[in-house]
XYZ file of C-alpha atoms in Angstrom:
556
model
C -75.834 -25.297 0.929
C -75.326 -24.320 4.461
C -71.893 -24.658 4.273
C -72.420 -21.798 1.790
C -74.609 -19.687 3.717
C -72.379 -19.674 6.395
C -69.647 -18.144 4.148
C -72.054 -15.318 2.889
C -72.584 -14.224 6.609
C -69.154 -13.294 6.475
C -67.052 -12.272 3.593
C -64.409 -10.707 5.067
C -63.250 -14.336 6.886
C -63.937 -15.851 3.506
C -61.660 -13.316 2.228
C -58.584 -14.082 3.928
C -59.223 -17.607 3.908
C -59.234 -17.561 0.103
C -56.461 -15.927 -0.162
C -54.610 -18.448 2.768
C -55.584 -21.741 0.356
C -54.358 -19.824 -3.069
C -51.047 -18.333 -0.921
C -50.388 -22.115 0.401
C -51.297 -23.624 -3.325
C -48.818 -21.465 -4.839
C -46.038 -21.924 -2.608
C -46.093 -25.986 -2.499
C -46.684 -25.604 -6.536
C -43.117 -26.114 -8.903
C -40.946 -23.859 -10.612
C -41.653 -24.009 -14.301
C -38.285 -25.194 -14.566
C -38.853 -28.267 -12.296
C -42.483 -28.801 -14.035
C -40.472 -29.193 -17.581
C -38.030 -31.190 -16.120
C -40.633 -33.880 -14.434
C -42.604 -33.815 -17.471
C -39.210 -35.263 -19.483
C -38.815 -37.820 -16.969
C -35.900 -36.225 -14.953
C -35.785 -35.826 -10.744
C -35.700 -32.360 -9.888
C -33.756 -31.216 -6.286
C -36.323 -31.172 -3.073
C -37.563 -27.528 -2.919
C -37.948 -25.384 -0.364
C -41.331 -23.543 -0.244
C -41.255 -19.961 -1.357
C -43.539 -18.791 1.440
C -44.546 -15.455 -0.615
C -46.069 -14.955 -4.559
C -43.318 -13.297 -6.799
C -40.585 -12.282 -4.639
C -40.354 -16.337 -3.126
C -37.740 -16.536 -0.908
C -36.574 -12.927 -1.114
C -36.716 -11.937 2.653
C -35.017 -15.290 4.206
C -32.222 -14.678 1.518
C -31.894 -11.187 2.187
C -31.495 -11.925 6.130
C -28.644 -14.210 6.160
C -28.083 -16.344 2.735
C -25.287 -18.725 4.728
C -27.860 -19.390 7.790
C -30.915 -20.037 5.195
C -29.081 -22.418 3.086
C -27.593 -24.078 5.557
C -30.926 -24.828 7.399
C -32.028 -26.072 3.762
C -29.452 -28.403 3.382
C -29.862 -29.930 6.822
C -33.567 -30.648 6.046
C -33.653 -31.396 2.168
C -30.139 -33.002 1.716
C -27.009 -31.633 -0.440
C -29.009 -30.256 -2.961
C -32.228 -28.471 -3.017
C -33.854 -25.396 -4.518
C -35.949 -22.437 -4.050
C -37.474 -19.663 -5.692
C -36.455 -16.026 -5.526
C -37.917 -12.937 -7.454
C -39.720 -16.013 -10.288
C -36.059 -17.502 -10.352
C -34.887 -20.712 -9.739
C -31.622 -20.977 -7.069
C -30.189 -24.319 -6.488
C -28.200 -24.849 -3.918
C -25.275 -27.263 -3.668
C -23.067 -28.924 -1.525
C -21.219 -32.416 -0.696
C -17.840 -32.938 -2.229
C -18.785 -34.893 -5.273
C -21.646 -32.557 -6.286
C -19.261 -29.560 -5.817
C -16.805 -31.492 -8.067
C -19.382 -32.064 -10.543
C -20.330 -28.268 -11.220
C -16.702 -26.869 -10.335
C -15.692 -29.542 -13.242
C -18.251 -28.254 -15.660
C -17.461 -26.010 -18.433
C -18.699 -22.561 -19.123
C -21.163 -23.722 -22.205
C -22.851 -25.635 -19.554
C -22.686 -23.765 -16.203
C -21.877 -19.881 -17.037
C -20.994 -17.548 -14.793
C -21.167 -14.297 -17.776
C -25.110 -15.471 -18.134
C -25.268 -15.790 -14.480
C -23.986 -11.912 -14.304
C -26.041 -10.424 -17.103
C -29.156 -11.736 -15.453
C -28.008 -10.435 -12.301
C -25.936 -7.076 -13.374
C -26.126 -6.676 -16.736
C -29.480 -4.091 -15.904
C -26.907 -1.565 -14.304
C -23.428 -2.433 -15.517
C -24.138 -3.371 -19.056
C -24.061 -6.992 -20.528
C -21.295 -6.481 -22.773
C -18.440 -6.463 -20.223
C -19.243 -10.353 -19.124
C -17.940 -12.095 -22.086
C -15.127 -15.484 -21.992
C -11.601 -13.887 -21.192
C -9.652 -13.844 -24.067
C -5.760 -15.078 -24.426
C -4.227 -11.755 -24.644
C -6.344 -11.468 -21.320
C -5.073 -14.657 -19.655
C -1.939 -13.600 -20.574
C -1.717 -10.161 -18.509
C -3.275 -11.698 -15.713
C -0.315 -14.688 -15.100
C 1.738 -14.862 -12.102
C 4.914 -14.400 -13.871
C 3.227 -10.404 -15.519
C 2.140 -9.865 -11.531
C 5.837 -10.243 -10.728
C 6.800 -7.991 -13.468
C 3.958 -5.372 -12.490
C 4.524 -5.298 -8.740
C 7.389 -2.914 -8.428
C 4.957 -0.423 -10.649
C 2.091 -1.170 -8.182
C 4.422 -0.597 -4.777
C 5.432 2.577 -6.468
C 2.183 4.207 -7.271
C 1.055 2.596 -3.749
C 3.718 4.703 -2.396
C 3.008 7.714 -4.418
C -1.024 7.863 -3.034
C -0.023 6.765 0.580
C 2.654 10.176 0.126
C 0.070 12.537 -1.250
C -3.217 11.329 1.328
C -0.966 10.903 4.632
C 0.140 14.634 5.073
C 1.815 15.622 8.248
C 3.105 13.453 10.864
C -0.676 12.096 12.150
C -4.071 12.371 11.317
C -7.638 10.349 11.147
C -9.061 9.117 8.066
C -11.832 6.724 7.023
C -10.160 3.571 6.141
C -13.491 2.513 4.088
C -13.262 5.020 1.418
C -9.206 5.534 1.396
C -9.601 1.616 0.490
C -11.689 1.875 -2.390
C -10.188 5.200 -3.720
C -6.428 3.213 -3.302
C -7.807 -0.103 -5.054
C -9.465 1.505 -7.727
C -6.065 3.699 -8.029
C -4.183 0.613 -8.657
C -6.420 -1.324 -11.012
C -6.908 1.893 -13.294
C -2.901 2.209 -12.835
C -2.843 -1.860 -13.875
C -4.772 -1.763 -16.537
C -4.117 2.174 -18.139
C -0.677 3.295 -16.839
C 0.369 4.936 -13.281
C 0.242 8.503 -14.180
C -3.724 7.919 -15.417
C -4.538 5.675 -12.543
C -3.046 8.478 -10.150
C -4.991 11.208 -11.738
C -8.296 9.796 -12.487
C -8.597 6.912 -9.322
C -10.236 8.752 -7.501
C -12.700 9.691 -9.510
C -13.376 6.427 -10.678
C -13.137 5.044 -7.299
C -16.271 7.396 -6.518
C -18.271 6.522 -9.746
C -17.470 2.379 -8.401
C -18.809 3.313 -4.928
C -21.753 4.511 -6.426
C -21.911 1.497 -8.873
C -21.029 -1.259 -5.921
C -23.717 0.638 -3.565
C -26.784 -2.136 -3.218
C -25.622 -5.962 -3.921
C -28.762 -7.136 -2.783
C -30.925 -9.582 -3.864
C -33.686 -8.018 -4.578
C -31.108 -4.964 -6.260
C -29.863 -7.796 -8.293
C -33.143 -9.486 -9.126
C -35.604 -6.607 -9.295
C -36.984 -5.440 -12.612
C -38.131 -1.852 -12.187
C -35.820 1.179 -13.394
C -35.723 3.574 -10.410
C -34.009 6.375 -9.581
C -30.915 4.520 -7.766
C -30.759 2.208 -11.118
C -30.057 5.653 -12.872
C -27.575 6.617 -10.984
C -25.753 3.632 -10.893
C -25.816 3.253 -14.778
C -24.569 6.994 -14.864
C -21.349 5.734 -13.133
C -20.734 3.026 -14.961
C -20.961 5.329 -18.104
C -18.649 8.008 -16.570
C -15.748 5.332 -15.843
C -16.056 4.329 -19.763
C -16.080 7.934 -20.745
C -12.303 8.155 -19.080
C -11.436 4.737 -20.550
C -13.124 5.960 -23.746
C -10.248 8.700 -23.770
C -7.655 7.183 -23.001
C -8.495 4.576 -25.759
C -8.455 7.365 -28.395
C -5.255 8.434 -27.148
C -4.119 5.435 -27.411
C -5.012 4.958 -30.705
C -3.404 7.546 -32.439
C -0.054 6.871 -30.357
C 0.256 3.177 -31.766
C -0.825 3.873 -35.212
C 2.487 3.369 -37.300
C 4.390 2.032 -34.185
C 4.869 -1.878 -34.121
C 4.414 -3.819 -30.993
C 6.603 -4.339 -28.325
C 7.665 -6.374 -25.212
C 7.497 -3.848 -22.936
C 4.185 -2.328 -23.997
C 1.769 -1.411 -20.991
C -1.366 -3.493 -21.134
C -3.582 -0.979 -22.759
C -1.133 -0.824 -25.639
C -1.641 -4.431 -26.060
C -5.196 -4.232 -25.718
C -5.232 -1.387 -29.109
C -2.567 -3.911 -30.778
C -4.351 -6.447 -30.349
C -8.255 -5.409 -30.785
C -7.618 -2.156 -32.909
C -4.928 -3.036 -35.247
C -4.969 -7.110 -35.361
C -1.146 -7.007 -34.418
C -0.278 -10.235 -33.332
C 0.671 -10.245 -29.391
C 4.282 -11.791 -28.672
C 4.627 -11.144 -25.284
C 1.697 -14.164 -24.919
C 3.098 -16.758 -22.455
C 1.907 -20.055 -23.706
C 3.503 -22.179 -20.833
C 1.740 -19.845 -18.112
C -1.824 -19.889 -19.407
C -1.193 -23.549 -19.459
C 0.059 -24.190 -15.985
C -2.329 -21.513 -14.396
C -5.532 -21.167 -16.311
C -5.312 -25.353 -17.646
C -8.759 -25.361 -15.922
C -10.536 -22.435 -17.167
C -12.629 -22.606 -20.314
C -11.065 -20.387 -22.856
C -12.704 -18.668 -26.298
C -12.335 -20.703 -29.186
C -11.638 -17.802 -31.979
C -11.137 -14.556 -32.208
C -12.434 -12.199 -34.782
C -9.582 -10.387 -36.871
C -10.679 -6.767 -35.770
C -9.556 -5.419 -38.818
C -13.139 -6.577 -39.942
C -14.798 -4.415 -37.870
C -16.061 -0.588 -37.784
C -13.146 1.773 -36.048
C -16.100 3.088 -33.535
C -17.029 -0.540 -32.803
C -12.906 -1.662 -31.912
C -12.779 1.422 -29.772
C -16.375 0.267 -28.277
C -14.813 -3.259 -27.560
C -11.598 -1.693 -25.995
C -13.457 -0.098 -24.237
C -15.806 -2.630 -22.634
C -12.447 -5.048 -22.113
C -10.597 -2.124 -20.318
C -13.829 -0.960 -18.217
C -14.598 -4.935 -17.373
C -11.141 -5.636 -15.957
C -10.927 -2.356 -13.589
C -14.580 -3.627 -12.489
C -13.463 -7.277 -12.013
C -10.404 -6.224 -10.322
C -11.929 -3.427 -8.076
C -15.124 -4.881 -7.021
C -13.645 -7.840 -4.806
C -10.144 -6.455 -4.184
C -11.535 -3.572 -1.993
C -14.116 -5.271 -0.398
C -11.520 -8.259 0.513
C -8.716 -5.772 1.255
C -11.395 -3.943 3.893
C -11.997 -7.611 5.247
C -8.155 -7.650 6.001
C -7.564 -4.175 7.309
C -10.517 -3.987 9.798
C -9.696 -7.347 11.406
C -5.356 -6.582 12.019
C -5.939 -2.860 12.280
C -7.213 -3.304 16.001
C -4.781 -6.029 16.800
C -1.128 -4.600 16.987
C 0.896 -7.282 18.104
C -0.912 -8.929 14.450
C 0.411 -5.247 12.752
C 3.833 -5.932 14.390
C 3.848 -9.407 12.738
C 3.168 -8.354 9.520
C 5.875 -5.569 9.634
C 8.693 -8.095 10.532
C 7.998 -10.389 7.664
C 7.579 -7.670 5.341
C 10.795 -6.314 6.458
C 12.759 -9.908 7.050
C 12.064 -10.909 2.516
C 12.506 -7.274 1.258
C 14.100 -4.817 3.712
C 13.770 -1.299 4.069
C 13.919 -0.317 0.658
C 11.044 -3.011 -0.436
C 11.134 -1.586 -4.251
C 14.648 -1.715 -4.870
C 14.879 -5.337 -3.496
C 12.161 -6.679 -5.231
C 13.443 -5.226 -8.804
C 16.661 -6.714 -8.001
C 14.755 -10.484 -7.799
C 13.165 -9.596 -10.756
C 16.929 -9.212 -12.984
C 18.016 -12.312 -10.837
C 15.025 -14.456 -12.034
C 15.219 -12.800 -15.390
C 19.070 -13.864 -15.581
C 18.227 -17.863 -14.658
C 18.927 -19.579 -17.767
C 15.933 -21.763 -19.449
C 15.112 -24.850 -17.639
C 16.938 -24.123 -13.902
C 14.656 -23.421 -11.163
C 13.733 -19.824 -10.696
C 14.291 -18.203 -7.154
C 10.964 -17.886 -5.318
C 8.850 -14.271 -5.387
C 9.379 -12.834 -2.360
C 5.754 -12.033 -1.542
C 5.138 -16.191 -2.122
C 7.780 -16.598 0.658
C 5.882 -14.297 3.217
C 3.922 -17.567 4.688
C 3.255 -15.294 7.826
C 1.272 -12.789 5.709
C -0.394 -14.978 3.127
C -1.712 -16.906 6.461
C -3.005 -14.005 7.742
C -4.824 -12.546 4.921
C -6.173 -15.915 3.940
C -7.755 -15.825 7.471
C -9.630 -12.744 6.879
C -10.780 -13.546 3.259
C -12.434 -16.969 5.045
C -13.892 -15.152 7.639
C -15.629 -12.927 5.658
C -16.285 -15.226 2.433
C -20.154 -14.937 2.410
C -20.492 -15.700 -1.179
C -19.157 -18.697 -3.083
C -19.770 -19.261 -6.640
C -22.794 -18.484 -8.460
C -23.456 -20.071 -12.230
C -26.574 -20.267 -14.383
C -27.090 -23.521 -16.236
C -27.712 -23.135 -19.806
C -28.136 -27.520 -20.226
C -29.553 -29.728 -17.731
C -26.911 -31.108 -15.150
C -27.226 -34.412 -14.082
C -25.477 -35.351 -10.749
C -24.177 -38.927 -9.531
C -27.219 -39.074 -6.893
C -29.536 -39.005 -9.925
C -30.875 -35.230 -9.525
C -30.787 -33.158 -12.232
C -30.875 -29.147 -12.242
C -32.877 -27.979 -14.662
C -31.461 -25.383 -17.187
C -32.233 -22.666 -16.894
C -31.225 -22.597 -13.097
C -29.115 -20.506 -10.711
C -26.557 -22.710 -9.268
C -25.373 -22.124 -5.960
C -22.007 -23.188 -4.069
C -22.321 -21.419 -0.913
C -19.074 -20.682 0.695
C -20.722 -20.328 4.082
C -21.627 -23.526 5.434
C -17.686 -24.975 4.800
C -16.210 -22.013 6.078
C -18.140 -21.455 9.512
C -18.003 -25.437 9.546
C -16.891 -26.909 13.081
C -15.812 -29.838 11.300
C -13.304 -28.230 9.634
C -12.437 -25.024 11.808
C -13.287 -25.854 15.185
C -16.196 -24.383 17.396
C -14.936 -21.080 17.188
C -15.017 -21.096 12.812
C -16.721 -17.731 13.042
C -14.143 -15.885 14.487
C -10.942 -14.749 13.241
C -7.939 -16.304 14.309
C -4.556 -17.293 11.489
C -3.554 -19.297 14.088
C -5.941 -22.169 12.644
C -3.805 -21.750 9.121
C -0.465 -22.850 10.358
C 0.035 -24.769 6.638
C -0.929 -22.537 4.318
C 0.386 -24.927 1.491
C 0.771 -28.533 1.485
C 3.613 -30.225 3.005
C 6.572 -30.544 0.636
C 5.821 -28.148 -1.621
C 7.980 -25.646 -0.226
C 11.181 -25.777 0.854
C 12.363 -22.442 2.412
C 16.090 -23.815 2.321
C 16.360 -23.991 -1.401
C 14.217 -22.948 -4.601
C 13.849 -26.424 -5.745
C 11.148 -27.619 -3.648
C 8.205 -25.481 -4.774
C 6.104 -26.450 -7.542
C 5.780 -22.766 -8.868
C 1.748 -22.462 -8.384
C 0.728 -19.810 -6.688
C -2.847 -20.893 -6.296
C -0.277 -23.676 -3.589
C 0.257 -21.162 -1.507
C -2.789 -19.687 -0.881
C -5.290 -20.965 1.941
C -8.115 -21.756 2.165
C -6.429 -23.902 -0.963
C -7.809 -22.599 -4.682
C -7.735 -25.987 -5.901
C -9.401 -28.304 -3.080
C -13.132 -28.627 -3.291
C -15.380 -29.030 -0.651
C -13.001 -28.856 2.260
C -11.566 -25.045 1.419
C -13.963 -23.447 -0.419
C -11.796 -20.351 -1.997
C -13.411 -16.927 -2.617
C -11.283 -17.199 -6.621
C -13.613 -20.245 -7.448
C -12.238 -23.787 -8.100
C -11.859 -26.512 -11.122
C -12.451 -25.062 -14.199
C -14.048 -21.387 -12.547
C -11.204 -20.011 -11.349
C -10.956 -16.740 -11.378
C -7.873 -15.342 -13.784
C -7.412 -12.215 -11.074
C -6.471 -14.184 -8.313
C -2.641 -13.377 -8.620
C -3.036 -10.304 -8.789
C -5.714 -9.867 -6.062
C -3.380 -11.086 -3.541
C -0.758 -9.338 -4.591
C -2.614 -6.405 -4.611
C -3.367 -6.148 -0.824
C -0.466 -7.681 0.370
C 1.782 -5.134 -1.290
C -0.499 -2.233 -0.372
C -0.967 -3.411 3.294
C 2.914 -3.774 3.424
C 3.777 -0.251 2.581
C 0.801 1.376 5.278
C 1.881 -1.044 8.110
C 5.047 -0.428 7.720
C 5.195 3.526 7.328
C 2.157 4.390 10.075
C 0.918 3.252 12.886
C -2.655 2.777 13.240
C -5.282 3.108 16.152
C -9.259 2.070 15.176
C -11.640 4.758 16.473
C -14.748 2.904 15.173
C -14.939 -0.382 13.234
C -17.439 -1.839 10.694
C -20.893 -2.554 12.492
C -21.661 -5.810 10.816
C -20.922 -7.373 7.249
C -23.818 -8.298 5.213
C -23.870 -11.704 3.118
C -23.572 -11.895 -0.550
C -25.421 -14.655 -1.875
C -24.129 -15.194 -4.244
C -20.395 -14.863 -4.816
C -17.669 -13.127 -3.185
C -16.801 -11.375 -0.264
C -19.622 -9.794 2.306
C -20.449 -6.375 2.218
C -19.221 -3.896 5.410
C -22.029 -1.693 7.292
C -20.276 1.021 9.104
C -17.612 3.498 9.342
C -14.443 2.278 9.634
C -12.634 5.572 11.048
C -8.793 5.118 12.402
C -6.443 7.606 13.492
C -2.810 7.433 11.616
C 0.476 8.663 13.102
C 3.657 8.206 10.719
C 6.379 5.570 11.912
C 9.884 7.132 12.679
């Protein structure tokens, strides 16, 4: 009783000590996820404590991702979890763990229910659906060869029309995103619409990539910056919309054909149920054998015209977002860390110059009738972008540096790991990038800071023999570095196993090709450089805080 006297005398201490017990109760108390789990019998991951109600973890995340998971593993092992806005994150790590979800297919670790929880609020759930064959099939190395001249030429055509005069200064950040959104629009709906209506998509995409948060991604409240962001997305659709209808009307009594750009295909194929010949079998099996592919398709003949528009639509709009959203932020990562360095501009030049010459369009369509003149089962002369070991070094470099992310999935069954740990479905699953990449072990003390130097193989010994075309084993994912297809030891911003992503080709060809042509044709000086780049939790390449402003002056 006196205990309780003593309390009454003061409330306002009993209070706050009330409130201390229930705040300390609820953070040492389970997900719901782990409580269902334990009560079938199953061992959940060690958790770290969410030290505030609701938003959990929210703040530590928000700081650094990379430094609070990597103080998590070192204290709860290579797997443990947290909570975050009522979610459940699980983080992972260790090579045969990382094998284990990297091997796991997309009914049981998804990355398109992973992105609707995360994005679907502001960019719609529909675009995050399984890729489909016609799909796989634009996005193989052997259609990037056939697209690149098209891409160096409307690369040329915006570098003409936005570098006027003989110098100037422009902000590198926004010419980036207005040139990458140029050329995926250009990929996906022809040059002449990518040139025209780039740039306005490019500023609907910065408004739509503005806040990649956390707590933007997590947060359940429609405010005004939701708005606005949904209000881009359904501007970019309206222009796709058009072009679809277009479209339409152009193919109706016209059969398809071989050369048909890839929105053709896409109104063949999901309009008028034409069956797509231009499918390479042999490539989707050599460079997507991994990736977990739909099952059937339904004949679209069976559906509503307005609802086969819709899904054109949605397919179109999804790949200019997938191909955008990385591509500009990775091709940034590249440009603001050789921009300052010219002896690293001067490097890039030369092997530029050395595999295509002066006239880089001309020589590369002239591979592409040599290669398409090699007769059926002799080995096909090497791209000449694959041969630039230089500039894929370099690049791969940057993307490591400033690979924040990793890969993000949401478990839809209970995985069970060789350690005996399960993670409970219903999970976020977590491979952060971060603690292999800025890992001593494997990069030295210095693994924060840039330096190709460190990436003097890019691709394994043997597999390419610069003195004759017969020693390379014709993957590109070979030649990139950090390597696509290790695990643990190079963790690669395009995934791994059976998550790879189907836009890798084309990503690096994308900024290699586009860096080429600027390096070559200006000279650059940085007036200001990116401040700092902010994490990404959970996937991909950090975000830049900053102006990135750089005076121009065209090469002689």
């Amino acid at each position: 009783m006196a205990i309780f006297a003593q309390l009454a005398r003061h409330p306002l201490a009993t209070a706050v000590s009330a409130v201390l017990v229930v705040l300390f109760l609820i953070r040492r108390r389970p997900h719901r996820l782990d409580r269902a789990a334990i009560k079938a019998g199953l061992v959940v991951p060690p958790r770290a404590p969410a030290p505030f109600p609701f938003i959990g973890n929210l703040i530590a995340m928000g700081i650094h991702p990379g430094h609070f998971i990597i103080r998590g593993h070192k204290k709860y092992g290579d797997v443990f979890s947290t909570t975050v806005m009522q979610h459940n994150f699980v983080f992972v790590t260790g090579k045969s763990h990382i094998m284990r979800v990297t091997s796991a297919p997309e009914r049981q670790l998804s990355l398109n229910e992973a992105y609707k929880d995360l994005f679907g609020f502001i960019v719609g759930t529909e675009i995050f659906v399984p890729v489909s064959k016609s799909v796989f099939s634009a996005l193989t190395s052997s259609r990037v060869e056939a697209m690149t001249p098209a891409l160096m030429h409307v690369t040329q055509r915006y570098l003409e029309n936005k570098f006027k005069g003989d110098m100037g200064k422009v902000d590198m950040q926004l010419l980036i995103n207005e040139l990458v959104a140029v050329l995926s629009v250009s990929l996906i709906c022809g040059g002449d619409f990518g040139l025209e209506y780039g740039p306005e998509v490019a500023d609907n995409m910065n408004i739509l990539e503005t806040d990649y948060s956390v707590f933007s991604a997590l947060s359940p409240f429609e405010t005004a910056v939701v708005r606005r962001r949904r209000a881009a997305r359904l501007r970019i659709m309206a222009l796709v919309e058009a072009q679809a209808r277009k479209r339409v009307e152009k193919l109706r009594d016209q059969p398809m054909k071989p050369t048909d750009d890839y929105f053709d295909r896409l109104v063949h194929v999901m309009f008028y149920g034409r069956v797509d010949k231009t499918i390479d079998e042999t490539s989707i099996a050599n460079e997507f054998a991994d990736n977990d592919k739909p099952e059937g398709e339904v004949d679209p003949r069976d559906i509503p015209e307005e609802e086969r528009i819709y899904n054109i639509v949605i397919s179109a709009f999804g790949l200019i977002y997938g191909a955008h959203t990385n591509t500009s932020v990775s091709a940034m990562a590249h440009l603001c860390e050789i921009l300052p360095r010219p002896e690293y501009m001067d490097i890039l030049r030369k092997d530029f110059v050395d595999h295509l010459g002066n006239d880089a369009i001309t020589s590369f369509k002239a591979y592409l009738t040599r290669v398409n003149a090699t007769p059926r089962g002799q080995p096909k002369e090497v791209s000449p972008f694959v041969q630039m070991r230089t500039t894929n070094r370099i690049l791969s470099e940057s993307l490591r540096v400033h690979l924040d992310g990793g890969m993000l999935r949401k478990a839809l069954e209970d995985v069970h790991l060789d350690n005996g740990v399960t993670i409970p479905k219903g999970s976020f699953v977590i491979i952060n990038a971060y603690p292999i990449l800025a890992s001593p072990r494997l990069y030295g003390a210095d693994g924060e800071t840039w330096n190709p130097n460190r990436l003097i193989k890019p691709i394994p010994p043997g597999e390419f023999d610069e003195s004759s075309t017969g020693g390379f084993s014709g993957k590109l994912d070979d030649l990139q570095s950090p390597l696509v297809r290790s695990s643990d030891l190079q963790m690669s911003g395009f995934g791994s196993g059976r998550h790879l992503c189907p836009g890798r080709f084309h990503a690096y060809r994308m900024i290699n090709q586009m860096t080429a042509q600027m390096l070559v044709n200006f000279d650059f000086v940085v007036e200001s450089n990116f401040d700092k780049w902010w994490p990404v939790p959970y996937g991909g390449t950090a975000r830049p805080l900053g102006k990135f402003i750089v005076f121009w002056k065209r090469r002689v």
